[in-house]
Coordinates of C-alpha atoms in Angstrom, one line a residue:
M300 CA -54.6 372.2 -33.5
S301 CA -51.1 372.8 -35.1
S302 CA -49.9 375.0 -37.9
L303 CA -46.5 376.1 -39.2
A304 CA -45.1 379.5 -38.5
T305 CA -42.1 381.0 -40.4
I306 CA -39.4 382.5 -38.3
Q307 CA -35.9 383.8 -38.9
K308 CA -33.1 381.6 -37.4
N309 CA -29.5 382.3 -38.2
G310 CA -30.4 384.4 -41.2
N311 CA -32.6 381.6 -42.7
E312 CA -36.3 381.2 -42.7
V313 CA -37.4 378.1 -40.8
S314 CA -40.9 376.7 -40.4
T315 CA -41.7 375.6 -36.8
P316 CA -44.9 374.2 -35.3
R317 CA -47.3 376.7 -33.8
H318 CA -49.8 375.4 -31.4
T319 CA -53.2 377.0 -31.1
T320 CA -56.0 376.7 -28.6
S321 CA -59.5 375.7 -29.4
R322 CA -60.4 379.4 -29.8
N323 CA -57.9 379.6 -32.7
A324 CA -55.5 381.9 -30.8
T325 CA -51.7 381.4 -31.0
S326 CA -49.8 380.6 -27.8
L327 CA -46.4 381.9 -27.0
P328 CA -43.3 379.9 -28.0
R329 CA -41.7 377.7 -25.4
L330 CA -39.2 379.4 -23.1
S331 CA -36.5 376.9 -24.2
S332 CA -36.9 378.0 -27.8
W333 CA -36.5 381.7 -26.8
V334 CA -33.3 380.8 -25.0
E335 CA -32.1 378.7 -27.8
D336 CA -32.8 381.5 -30.3
L337 CA -31.0 384.0 -28.1
F338 CA -27.8 382.0 -28.0
E339 CA -27.9 381.0 -31.7
S340 CA -28.3 384.6 -32.7
G341 CA -25.4 387.0 -32.9
M342 CA -26.3 388.7 -29.7
G343 CA -25.9 385.6 -27.5
T344 CA -22.5 384.4 -28.9
G345 CA -21.2 387.9 -29.3
F346 CA -22.0 388.7 -25.7
L347 CA -20.4 385.5 -24.4
S348 CA -17.2 385.9 -26.5
N349 CA -16.7 389.5 -25.2
F350 CA -17.6 388.7 -21.6
N351 CA -15.0 390.0 -19.2
T352 CA -12.4 390.7 -21.9
G353 CA -12.8 394.5 -22.0
M354 CA -10.9 396.8 -19.7
T355 CA -12.5 399.9 -18.3
L356 CA -10.1 402.9 -18.1
P357 CA -10.7 405.6 -15.5
A358 CA -11.9 409.0 -16.7
V359 CA -9.3 411.7 -16.9
N360 CA -9.6 415.5 -16.7
I361 CA -6.6 417.7 -17.7
K362 CA -6.5 421.3 -16.7
E363 CA -4.0 423.9 -17.6
N364 CA -3.2 427.4 -16.3
A365 CA -0.2 429.7 -16.7
E366 CA 1.9 427.9 -14.2
E367 CA 1.1 424.2 -14.5
F368 CA -1.1 421.3 -15.7
F369 CA -3.2 419.1 -13.5
S370 CA -4.4 415.7 -14.4
E371 CA -7.4 414.4 -12.4
I372 CA -8.1 410.6 -12.6
A373 CA -11.3 409.2 -11.2
V374 CA -10.3 406.0 -9.3
P375 CA -12.5 405.5 -6.3
G376 CA -12.0 402.7 -3.8
M377 CA -8.2 402.6 -4.1
K378 CA -5.4 403.3 -1.6
K379 CA -2.4 405.6 -2.2
S380 CA -0.2 402.5 -2.1
D381 CA -2.1 401.0 -5.1
F382 CA -0.7 403.5 -7.6
N383 CA 2.5 403.4 -9.7
I384 CA 3.4 406.7 -11.3
D385 CA 6.5 406.9 -13.6
V386 CA 8.0 409.3 -16.0
D387 CA 10.3 407.9 -18.7
N388 CA 11.5 409.8 -21.7
K389 CA 8.6 412.3 -21.6
I390 CA 6.0 409.6 -21.1
L391 CA 3.9 409.8 -17.9
S392 CA 2.5 406.4 -16.9
V393 CA -0.2 406.0 -14.2
S394 CA -1.1 402.4 -13.3
S395 CA -2.7 400.4 -10.6
E396 CA -3.1 396.7 -9.8
R397 CA -5.2 395.4 -6.9
K398 CA -6.0 391.9 -6.0
E399 CA -8.4 390.8 -3.3
D400 CA -9.0 387.4 -1.8
N401 CA -11.7 386.9 0.8
T402 CA -12.3 383.5 2.3
T403 CA -15.1 382.9 4.8
E404 CA -15.6 379.6 6.5
G405 CA -18.8 378.7 8.4
D406 CA -20.7 375.7 9.7
N407 CA -21.0 373.7 6.5
Y408 CA -19.7 375.9 3.9
T409 CA -16.7 377.7 2.6
R410 CA -17.0 380.8 0.5
R411 CA -14.1 382.3 -1.4
E412 CA -14.5 385.5 -3.4
F413 CA -11.6 387.1 -5.2
G414 CA -11.3 390.2 -7.4
Y415 CA -8.7 391.7 -9.6
A416 CA -8.6 395.3 -11.0
S417 CA -6.0 397.0 -13.0
F418 CA -5.5 399.9 -15.4
K419 CA -2.7 401.8 -17.1
R420 CA -2.9 405.3 -18.6
T421 CA 0.0 406.9 -20.4
F422 CA 0.4 410.5 -21.5
T423 CA 3.1 412.1 -23.7
L424 CA 4.3 415.2 -21.8
P425 CA 5.1 418.4 -23.7
D426 CA 8.6 419.7 -23.6
T427 CA 7.4 422.5 -21.3
I428 CA 6.9 420.2 -18.2
E429 CA 9.5 420.3 -15.4
S430 CA 9.5 416.5 -15.0
D431 CA 11.7 416.6 -11.8
H432 CA 9.0 418.3 -9.9
I433 CA 5.9 416.2 -10.8
S434 CA 3.9 415.3 -7.7
A435 CA 0.7 413.4 -7.0
K436 CA -2.0 413.2 -4.3
Y437 CA -5.0 410.9 -3.8
E438 CA -8.0 412.2 -2.1
E439 CA -11.7 411.2 -2.1
G440 CA -11.4 408.8 -5.1
I441 CA -9.5 411.3 -7.3
L442 CA -5.8 411.0 -8.1
T443 CA -4.4 414.4 -8.9
V444 CA -1.1 414.6 -10.7
H445 CA 0.6 418.1 -10.6
L446 CA 2.7 418.8 -13.7
P447 CA 4.5 422.2 -13.3
K448 CA 5.8 424.1 -16.3
K449 CA 9.4 425.1 -16.9
E450 CA 10.1 428.7 -16.0
E451 CA 10.6 429.6 -19.7
A452 CA 7.3 428.1 -20.6
K453 CA 5.2 430.0 -18.1
E454 CA 3.1 432.9 -19.4
K455 CA 4.6 436.2 -18.5
P456 CA 2.4 439.3 -18.0
A457 CA 2.4 441.9 -20.7
K458 CA 4.8 444.8 -20.2
R459 CA 5.0 448.1 -21.8
I460 CA 8.2 449.1 -23.6
S461 CA 9.0 452.7 -23.9
V462 CA 10.4 454.2 -27.0
S463 CA 13.7 456.2 -26.5

């Protein structure tokens, strides 16, 4: 036995056949109609149009003490040689680009997998940074950039002035 069911499709109400069993219970829609509805809805096309177009930037922690700033950037799986760190006109740029190409050949198959990863983070440095002495190290997935302050910008301890 068949009846019509009203459903929403692309913002419009549409009547579709609904099949029932002899006990008058409704059955589930066909799998193909679920897939069709998924891709005709905003979710399906929105997902596909944004697939692999976003860029993930690594997380950054910035710490400051009286003598210096430290920037810690979480970039696991990289090598020291993968990083480019530049200072130009008070702009610190940290970037990386890595390409991998693995080809495996066997009895009756060839498999080729390749990957590409890149990022670029830029930071405007305050006037208090001694840009000639910036250094960096990479250890256990964390890139640490050391940004020393100029001597005149360092906090001085309080001192007592006597009255004469």
